[in-house]
Amino acid sequence: MLFSQLIQKLIQDTTEKSLPLFSVELCLCVTIVLMLLVRLLGADRLLPACVVAVIGAASALACSWMQYRELYGAPEPVSTTFFTGMLIHDSFTVYFRAFLSLFLLLTVALTSLTGIPDEEDSPDFYSLLFGATIGMMMMASSNSLLMLFLSVEMASVPSYAMVGFLKGRKASSEAALKYVVYGAGAAGVMLYGISLLAGVLGTADMGMLSERLAAAAAGGSGGLGDPEIRTASLGILLIMVGLAFKLSLVPFHFWCPDAFEGASAEVAGFLSIASKAGAFGLLVRLCVALSGAEGTGPLMTAFGCGLGFVACLTMTLGNLAAYGQTNLKRMLAYSTIAHAGYMVMAVSAMLVMSSSAAGAASAAEVTRSMEGLLYYLFVYMFMNLGAFAVIALVRNYTFGETLDDVRGLISQSPTLCVVMLICMFSLVGLPPFGGFIGKFFIFASTLKSAETEPFMYVVLVCGGLNTVFSLFYYIRVLRVMFLEARPADARPVPLPFASWESAFTLTLAAFVLLLGVAPYVMSTTANTAAQSLAFFN
Amino acid sequence: MNPLFLLSILIFLPLVGAALLLIFDERNADAMRFWSLGVTLLTFIFSVVLWCQYNPAEGMLVADVCEWIPSWNIYYRLGVDGISLPLVVLTGLVSTLAMAASWSITKHVRGYLILFLMLESGMMGVFLSLDFFLFYVFWEVMLLPMYFLIGVWGGPRKEYAAIKFFLYTLAGSVLMLIAMLMFYFASGSQADSFNLLALAQKASQGGLMSPGTQITAFLLLFIGFAIKLPAFPVHTWLPDAHVEAPTPISMILAGVLLKMGGYGIIRIAFPLCPYGAQYCAWGLVAIGVVSIIYGAFAALAQTDFKRLVAYSSVSHMGYVLLGLAIWKINETTGETMNSDYWQMGLNGAMFQMIAHGISSTGMFFMVGVVYDRVHHRDLNKFGGLMGLMPLYSGLAAGLFFAGLGLPGLCGFIGEVFVVISTWSFSPMLAVLSAAGVILTAGYILWAMQRVYLGAEYRGPHPEALTPSNGRENAVAAILLGIAIVLGVYPAVLFDVMEPSIKAMATAAAEGYRHSHAEAQAAAGQAQAALNR
């Protein structure tokens, strides 16, 4: 083939196949450019950046909705690789695109309500926000170890800047620096892991990993005594370090409380939801890519149990550490850590089930476990953003984000208190709120996986105990808000019921309730998205 | 009336009433109180309609089933039988009376009423659900209003009491959640995986779980229900919650919430894991007897009037557990021995739940009436109330005697049924539990002597001791009237309960026989393998 033909084919492939599948990300790219152009032309008085951002996020959501309709209409799950096999397009990808665009829309709405960033800075801020989101979308759709690294970096670098966005505040700069240093270290380790894995298996294509791993295992004993398997396992372990950093799993969680405390509540909310969601998409992609081949069952079961152990550590430490916090953002940071632990339970259950001997029989159960994870993420978006939104709105009146600032708030702003109540109870996992349904799905999968691997019983019991522990600190916030009197010297929070702020937070709370009362629609969608994973290999 | 409509309205009418409270003017507290009283009264009337419509001979009255989360086989499945129906009516009655007792609440009236009605919805839902998932949801839904009802409107240590109540119940319900998932997977994730009736049916044919799994599942369920009951080692939330809660909420707690523990055991734990239940029967009986004796001694030691009544609940609910658990089998054949006595014990336990719901609600209300006047509950500072508040004291004496178990009042029937049937299980335990009756008489008579008798009142605020008003007299008189009716003519309840309880006991005995054979076979195989 001539070089020009090769180029021709590449151009054809890109323009005809890849770019349409990439339309959601393109929407966001165009929005970034538009926002910067509008300011360059001095038209930002007429057309504020937040309006452009809202339109951009909404059109991204519409695009992903159309992609979803297209896939949903197909007779069987479709899975296409594009950009020469770098990315993959299936309903799992589209689920994350829709999820992230919706979340982006909600975040932009929140930031324009709370006024962070100010008009001057808003194009910069939204560019960072959109850029990070594109990275997260690519995390959920990566099909190559190279894209794995690139997308993580693409999501991380704007996040560092956003954490430090409150210029002139020492805490903010400190948080950003900690985040950068930690992130750079984790990225380096992950890159080394990728090089090991790709070097041993001879490919960076995630679709081929399990096959190559099985081939490597077939030659030797298949255990860790085999040097190839040992090197590959080390590679996986090091990649996991990078992902654990993004997911803030113990022991790679140290950046999280500091970054959240230093960043504004809006940014912290973005990091705790979108960044987690992208990382979970990537983790699931990697786990599915590695598992499922003949002969690697014991290794992958061990990997799954290891993840289960990390989940236990993460949720226990997160919940226990949250108990002592008085800064609400810091408390929610630990709560984020704990929730990452709950969600990792689902991934670990998925790995254990899909690598068991009766793997084929339990394909439906594997899908269930991923349905649980996707549902949990969706609920988590509303409940966690609701909590951060309340903190941000209160901060605008009291200039503080501690427990003292919300003390006795019920007497001044009942709406915010009721929203906080719904979000907190949902975070504990109590019915009739959505958090309960998500937790129920995940616990069910974990119990199912315990039938093949008894260690998962330990994980399940640990999850149950943690649910009880977590009640302590969530309810402490509610106790302070509802049961105590507003101190006389506290700044008032006169947020009227008929305001956009109330409407926004109440909408979030309504979704949390709706997802608990009528989970059917969303759980079916999550199930469809999870089904496509089975065809990933 | 269409059962689905009637049962749904029992659950959701209070919730709708709570939502409509939002349109009232906040300053018009009395209008909101009357509205809420109307809603609870209407709910009670609907529960009486249900009672009239229910035919005991037909067994379970099952409403049409609606889909809720089809992919998980979770349905909106309601129904009522002789076990749940008396409890539903009791819930309606106690809620109405507690609402009538809520006039003393003056802080944040609207919030209080909304939470109160939400609580009633949750309670009704627990008793009417036949889908395990739905049951669990309602079970948990009650926690939220209860936390705030104790936490905002309670006494000096309200926050501690509220969180303690919440934590204990949540810990129990997490265990229940795990048990629920075990049943889901044991049933093979088929269409009926949360249907309590179908699961019980399967268990009675021995096809649901292996004997070993049944024991685990039973223990998980039992701990969850025992916390609510409350049984001896996990009862410590109760004195705190009862003492700190405002009077109407104490009435609800004692009158309805405690019954959910007993109801859960008889509706879920026994039918779904009969082998586990029988395996643990001795332990359950022992816990029941210890609760009776321990609760009574603890009540004797109290100087706080309300705390005394709270501990009396621990003691009285011990009879419920005892009556449920006296299930004796023949070790070699697996046949249930003296099945009639066990059924008598079950009937006694169910009757005791209703009777305690009436007498304990009354006692808490009576304590509340004097507390509203003199703002203390120290037994040693009372005395002479008989002279100052004669009508109130007479009604209180009647209700306290009902709690004591005086023949002719409701408390007697349940206790005597349980104690008699315990004799067939173990005469020694029967003697012990009968001795509990003497202790009960001791603490109740002593309390009455210190509060109502005596020459004069020497405590604080003597000027506030005015005779009780019409509303208070009405609440007390209704409760006393029911206590007398149930004591004189207990067949009102037994006629409704007996067929359902008999069906439950027969099915459980059948299920045990199958599992017993399975366990024997497994043991035989293990022995054979050992010999080889």
Tab-separated table of N, CA, C and O in Angstrom, chain B residues 34-70:
chain	number	residue	atom	x	y	z
B	34	PHE	N	-56.235	19.602	64.165
B	34	PHE	CA	-57.515	18.953	63.892
B	34	PHE	C	-57.471	18.214	62.560
B	34	PHE	O	-58.021	17.127	62.416
B	35	TRP	N	-56.807	18.827	61.591
B	35	TRP	CA	-56.657	18.167	60.284
B	35	TRP	C	-55.935	16.828	60.444
B	35	TRP	O	-56.382	15.788	59.953
B	36	SER	N	-54.814	16.847	61.177
B	36	SER	CA	-54.059	15.612	61.349
B	36	SER	C	-54.864	14.591	62.131
B	36	SER	O	-54.823	13.390	61.827
B	37	LEU	N	-55.571	15.067	63.136
B	37	LEU	CA	-56.417	14.140	63.899
B	37	LEU	C	-57.449	13.509	62.972
B	37	LEU	O	-57.699	12.304	63.027
B	38	GLY	N	-58.006	14.330	62.075
B	38	GLY	CA	-58.978	13.816	61.120
B	38	GLY	C	-58.363	12.752	60.220
B	38	GLY	O	-58.964	11.707	59.973
B	39	VAL	N	-57.137	13.021	59.761
B	39	VAL	CA	-56.474	12.061	58.873
B	39	VAL	C	-56.240	10.747	59.599
B	39	VAL	O	-56.528	9.658	59.079
B	40	THR	N	-55.721	10.827	60.832
B	40	THR	CA	-55.461	9.576	61.557
B	40	THR	C	-56.768	8.854	61.868
B	40	THR	O	-56.841	7.629	61.801
B	41	LEU	N	-57.801	9.626	62.185
B	41	LEU	CA	-59.098	9.002	62.488
B	41	LEU	C	-59.640	8.292	61.253
B	41	LEU	O	-60.143	7.168	61.332
B	42	LEU	N	-59.512	8.962	60.112
B	42	LEU	CA	-60.006	8.359	58.868
B	42	LEU	C	-59.229	7.068	58.569
B	42	LEU	O	-59.808	6.057	58.159
B	43	THR	N	-57.914	7.118	58.790
B	43	THR	CA	-57.109	5.915	58.582
B	43	THR	C	-57.589	4.795	59.500
B	43	THR	O	-57.705	3.640	59.092
B	44	PHE	N	-57.874	5.168	60.749
B	44	PHE	CA	-58.367	4.170	61.701
B	44	PHE	C	-59.692	3.586	61.216
B	44	PHE	O	-59.909	2.371	61.254
B	45	ILE	N	-60.575	4.460	60.710
B	45	ILE	CA	-61.874	3.971	60.224
B	45	ILE	C	-61.662	2.994	59.072
B	45	ILE	O	-62.282	1.934	59.016
B	46	PHE	N	-60.736	3.333	58.176
B	46	PHE	CA	-60.455	2.415	57.067
B	46	PHE	C	-59.933	1.083	57.591
B	46	PHE	O	-60.244	0.022	57.046
B	47	SER	N	-59.132	1.123	58.661
B	47	SER	CA	-58.617	-0.143	59.189
B	47	SER	C	-59.747	-0.964	59.790
B	47	SER	O	-59.756	-2.190	59.709
B	48	VAL	N	-60.744	-0.283	60.363
B	48	VAL	CA	-61.897	-1.012	60.899
B	48	VAL	C	-62.714	-1.598	59.746
B	48	VAL	O	-63.196	-2.740	59.830
B	49	VAL	N	-62.827	-0.841	58.665
B	49	VAL	CA	-63.520	-1.372	57.479
B	49	VAL	C	-62.825	-2.647	57.014
B	49	VAL	O	-63.468	-3.644	56.684
B	50	LEU	N	-61.495	-2.596	57.028
B	50	LEU	CA	-60.728	-3.769	56.616
B	50	LEU	C	-61.032	-4.948	57.533
B	50	LEU	O	-61.194	-6.087	57.096
B	51	TRP	N	-61.106	-4.676	58.838
B	51	TRP	CA	-61.420	-5.708	59.830
B	51	TRP	C	-62.768	-6.356	59.497
B	51	TRP	O	-62.921	-7.574	59.541
B	52	CYS	N	-63.743	-5.506	59.169
B	52	CYS	CA	-65.077	-6.035	58.883
B	52	CYS	C	-65.066	-6.846	57.592
B	52	CYS	O	-65.787	-7.839	57.454
B	53	GLN	N	-64.236	-6.412	56.644
B	53	GLN	CA	-64.229	-7.065	55.344
B	53	GLN	C	-63.486	-8.389	55.379
B	53	GLN	O	-63.696	-9.251	54.535
B	54	TYR	N	-62.604	-8.534	56.362
B	54	TYR	CA	-61.740	-9.716	56.397
B	54	TYR	C	-62.503	-10.918	56.929
B	54	TYR	O	-63.173	-10.854	57.960
B	55	ASN	N	-62.374	-12.034	56.227
B	55	ASN	CA	-63.013	-13.262	56.673
B	55	ASN	C	-61.921	-14.234	57.124
B	55	ASN	O	-61.128	-14.704	56.304
B	56	PRO	N	-61.858	-14.525	58.433
B	56	PRO	CA	-60.751	-15.352	58.947
B	56	PRO	C	-60.662	-16.706	58.264
B	56	PRO	O	-59.565	-17.256	58.116
B	57	ALA	N	-61.789	-17.256	57.833
B	57	ALA	CA	-61.754	-18.600	57.252
B	57	ALA	C	-61.016	-18.623	55.917
B	57	ALA	O	-60.537	-19.666	55.479
B	58	GLU	N	-60.905	-17.455	55.268
B	58	GLU	CA	-60.322	-17.431	53.926
B	58	GLU	C	-58.808	-17.361	53.918
B	58	GLU	O	-58.195	-17.444	52.867
B	59	GLY	N	-58.214	-17.187	55.087
B	59	GLY	CA	-56.758	-17.067	55.119
B	59	GLY	C	-56.314	-15.676	54.688
B	59	GLY	O	-56.973	-14.692	54.989
B	60	MET	N	-55.213	-15.643	53.942
B	60	MET	CA	-54.620	-14.351	53.574
B	60	MET	C	-55.466	-13.601	52.559
B	60	MET	O	-55.889	-14.185	51.556
B	61	LEU	N	-55.700	-12.331	52.848
B	61	LEU	CA	-56.375	-11.474	51.876
B	61	LEU	C	-55.282	-10.767	51.074
B	61	LEU	O	-54.598	-9.888	51.600
B	62	VAL	N	-55.076	-11.202	49.838
B	62	VAL	CA	-53.967	-10.662	49.060
B	62	VAL	C	-54.501	-9.663	48.040
B	62	VAL	O	-55.441	-9.980	47.299
B	63	ALA	N	-53.890	-8.502	48.018
B	63	ALA	CA	-54.299	-7.496	47.041
B	63	ALA	C	-53.638	-7.793	45.701
B	63	ALA	O	-52.679	-8.558	45.625
B	64	ASP	N	-54.158	-7.190	44.651
B	64	ASP	CA	-53.542	-7.341	43.327
B	64	ASP	C	-52.102	-6.851	43.391
B	64	ASP	O	-51.770	-5.941	44.136
B	65	VAL	N	-51.275	-7.471	42.590
B	65	VAL	CA	-49.852	-7.183	42.645
B	65	VAL	C	-49.483	-6.220	41.528
B	65	VAL	O	-49.938	-6.371	40.400
B	66	CYS	N	-48.678	-5.203	41.865
B	66	CYS	CA	-48.193	-4.291	40.826
B	66	CYS	C	-46.681	-4.436	40.723
B	66	CYS	O	-46.013	-4.723	41.702
B	67	GLU	N	-46.183	-4.174	39.530
B	67	GLU	CA	-44.735	-4.230	39.340
B	67	GLU	C	-44.086	-3.013	39.959
B	67	GLU	O	-44.631	-1.917	39.921
B	68	TRP	N	-42.898	-3.217	40.533
B	68	TRP	CA	-42.181	-2.053	41.022
B	68	TRP	C	-40.799	-2.014	40.370
B	68	TRP	O	-40.491	-1.088	39.626
B	69	ILE	N	-39.954	-3.007	40.671
B	69	ILE	CA	-38.659	-3.090	39.997
B	69	ILE	C	-38.618	-4.469	39.350
B	69	ILE	O	-38.059	-5.412	39.916
B	70	PRO	N	-39.206	-4.624	38.180
B	70	PRO	CA	-39.380	-5.962	37.619
B	70	PRO	C	-38.078	-6.710	37.413
B	70	PRO	O	-38.041	-7.928	37.575
